[in-house]
mmCIF file of C-alpha atoms in Angstrom:
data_model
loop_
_atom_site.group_PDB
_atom_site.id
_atom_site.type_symbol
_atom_site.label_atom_id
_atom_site.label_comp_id
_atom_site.label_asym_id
_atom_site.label_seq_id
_atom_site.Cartn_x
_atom_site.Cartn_y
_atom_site.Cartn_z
ATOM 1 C CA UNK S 1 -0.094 -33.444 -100.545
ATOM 2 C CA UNK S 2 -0.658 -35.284 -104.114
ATOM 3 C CA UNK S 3 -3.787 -34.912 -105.251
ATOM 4 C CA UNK S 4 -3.949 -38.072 -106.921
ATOM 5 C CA UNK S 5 -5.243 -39.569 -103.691
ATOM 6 C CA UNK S 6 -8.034 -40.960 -102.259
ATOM 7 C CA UNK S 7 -8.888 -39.192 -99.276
ATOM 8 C CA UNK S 8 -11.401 -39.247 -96.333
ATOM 9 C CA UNK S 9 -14.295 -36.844 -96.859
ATOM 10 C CA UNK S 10 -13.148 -34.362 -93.849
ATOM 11 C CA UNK S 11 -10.125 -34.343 -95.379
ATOM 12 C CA UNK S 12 -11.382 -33.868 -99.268
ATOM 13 C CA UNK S 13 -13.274 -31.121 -97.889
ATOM 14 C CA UNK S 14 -10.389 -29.035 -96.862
ATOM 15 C CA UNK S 15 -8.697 -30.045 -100.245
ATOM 16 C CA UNK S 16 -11.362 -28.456 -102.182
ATOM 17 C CA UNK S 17 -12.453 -25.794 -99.759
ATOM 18 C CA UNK S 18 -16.112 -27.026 -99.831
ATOM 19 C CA UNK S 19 -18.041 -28.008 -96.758
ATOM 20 C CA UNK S 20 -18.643 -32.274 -96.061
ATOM 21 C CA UNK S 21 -22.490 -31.050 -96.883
ATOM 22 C CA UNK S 22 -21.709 -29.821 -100.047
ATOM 23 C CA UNK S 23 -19.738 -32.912 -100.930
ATOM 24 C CA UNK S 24 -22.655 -34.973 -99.801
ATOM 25 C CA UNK S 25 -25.067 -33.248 -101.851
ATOM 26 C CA UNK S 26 -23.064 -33.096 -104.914
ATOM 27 C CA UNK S 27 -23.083 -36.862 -105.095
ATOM 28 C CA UNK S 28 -26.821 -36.727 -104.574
ATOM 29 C CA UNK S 29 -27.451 -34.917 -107.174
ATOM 30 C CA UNK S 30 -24.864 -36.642 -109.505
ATOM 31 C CA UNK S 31 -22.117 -33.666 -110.053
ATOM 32 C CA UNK S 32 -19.627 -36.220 -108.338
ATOM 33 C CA UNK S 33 -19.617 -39.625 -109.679
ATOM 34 C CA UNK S 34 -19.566 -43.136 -107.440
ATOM 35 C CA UNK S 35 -16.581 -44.980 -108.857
ATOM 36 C CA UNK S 36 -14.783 -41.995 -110.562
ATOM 37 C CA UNK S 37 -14.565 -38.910 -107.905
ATOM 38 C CA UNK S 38 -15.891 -41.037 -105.037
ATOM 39 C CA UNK S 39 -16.223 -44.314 -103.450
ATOM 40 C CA UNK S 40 -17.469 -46.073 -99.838
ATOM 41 C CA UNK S 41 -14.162 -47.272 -98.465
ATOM 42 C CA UNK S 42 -13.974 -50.424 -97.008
ATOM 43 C CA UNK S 43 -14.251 -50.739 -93.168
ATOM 44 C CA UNK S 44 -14.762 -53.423 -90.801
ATOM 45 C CA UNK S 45 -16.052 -50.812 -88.177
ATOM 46 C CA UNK S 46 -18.514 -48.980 -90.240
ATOM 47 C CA UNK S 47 -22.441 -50.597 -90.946
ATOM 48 C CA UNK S 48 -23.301 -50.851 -94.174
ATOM 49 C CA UNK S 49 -25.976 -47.951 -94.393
ATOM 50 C CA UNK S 50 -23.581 -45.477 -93.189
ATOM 51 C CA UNK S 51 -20.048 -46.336 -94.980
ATOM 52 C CA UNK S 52 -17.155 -44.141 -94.893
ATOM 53 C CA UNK S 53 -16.597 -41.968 -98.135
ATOM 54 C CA UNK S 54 -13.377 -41.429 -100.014
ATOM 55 C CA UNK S 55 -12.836 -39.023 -103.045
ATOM 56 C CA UNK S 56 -10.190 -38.965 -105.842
ATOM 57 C CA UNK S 57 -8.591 -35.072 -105.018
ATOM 58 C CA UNK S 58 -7.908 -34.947 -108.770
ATOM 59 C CA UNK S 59 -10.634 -35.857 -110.247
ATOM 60 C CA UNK S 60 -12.565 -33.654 -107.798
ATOM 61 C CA UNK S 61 -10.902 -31.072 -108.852
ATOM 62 C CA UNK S 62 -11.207 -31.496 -112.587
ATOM 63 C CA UNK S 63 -15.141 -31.492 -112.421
ATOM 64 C CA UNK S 64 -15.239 -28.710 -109.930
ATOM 65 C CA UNK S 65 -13.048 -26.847 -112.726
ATOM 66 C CA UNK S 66 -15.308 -27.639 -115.502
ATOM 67 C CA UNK S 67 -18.315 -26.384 -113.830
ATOM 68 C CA UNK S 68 -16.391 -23.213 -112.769
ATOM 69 C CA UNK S 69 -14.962 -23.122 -116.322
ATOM 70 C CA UNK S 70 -18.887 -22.976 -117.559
ATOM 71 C CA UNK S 71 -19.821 -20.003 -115.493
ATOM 72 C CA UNK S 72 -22.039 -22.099 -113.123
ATOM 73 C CA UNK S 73 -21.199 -20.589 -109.248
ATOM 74 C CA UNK S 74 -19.959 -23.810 -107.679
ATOM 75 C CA UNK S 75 -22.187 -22.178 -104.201
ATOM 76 C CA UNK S 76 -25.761 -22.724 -106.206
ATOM 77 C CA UNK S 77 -24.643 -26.073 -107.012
ATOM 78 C CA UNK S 78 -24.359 -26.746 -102.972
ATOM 79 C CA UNK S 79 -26.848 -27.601 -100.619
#
């Protein structure tokens, strides 16, 4: 799979080996970015206080890296 895709959240999630919480909470708390690791995708289906969320794999993975790279364990980071 490239990982210079946008992909669902259960999806991302596998991809990074991180739990949907975890990727939840991360955005919380700012370590992923709205616009540059993540977006809400667009859906007809979906209401608007509960939209679908996509991440960008590589840019995911390039934060998730630099965090690692700085001796910070990526599980205190998670809720």
């Amino acid at each position: 799979m490239s990982s210079n895709k946008w992909l669902e959240e259960s999806e991302a999630s596998k991809e990074l080996g991180v739990s949907e919480k975890t990727l939840k909470y991360w955005r919380e708390v700012g370590y992923l970015k709205a616009g540059t690791h993540w977006r809400s995708a667009p859906d007809s289906n979906s209401k608007p206080w509960n939209p679908i969320v996509i991440y960008r794999l590589n840019w995911c993975m390039e934060i998730i890296e630099y965090w690692r790279s700085r001796d910070v364990p990526m599980n205190d980071l998670a809720a």
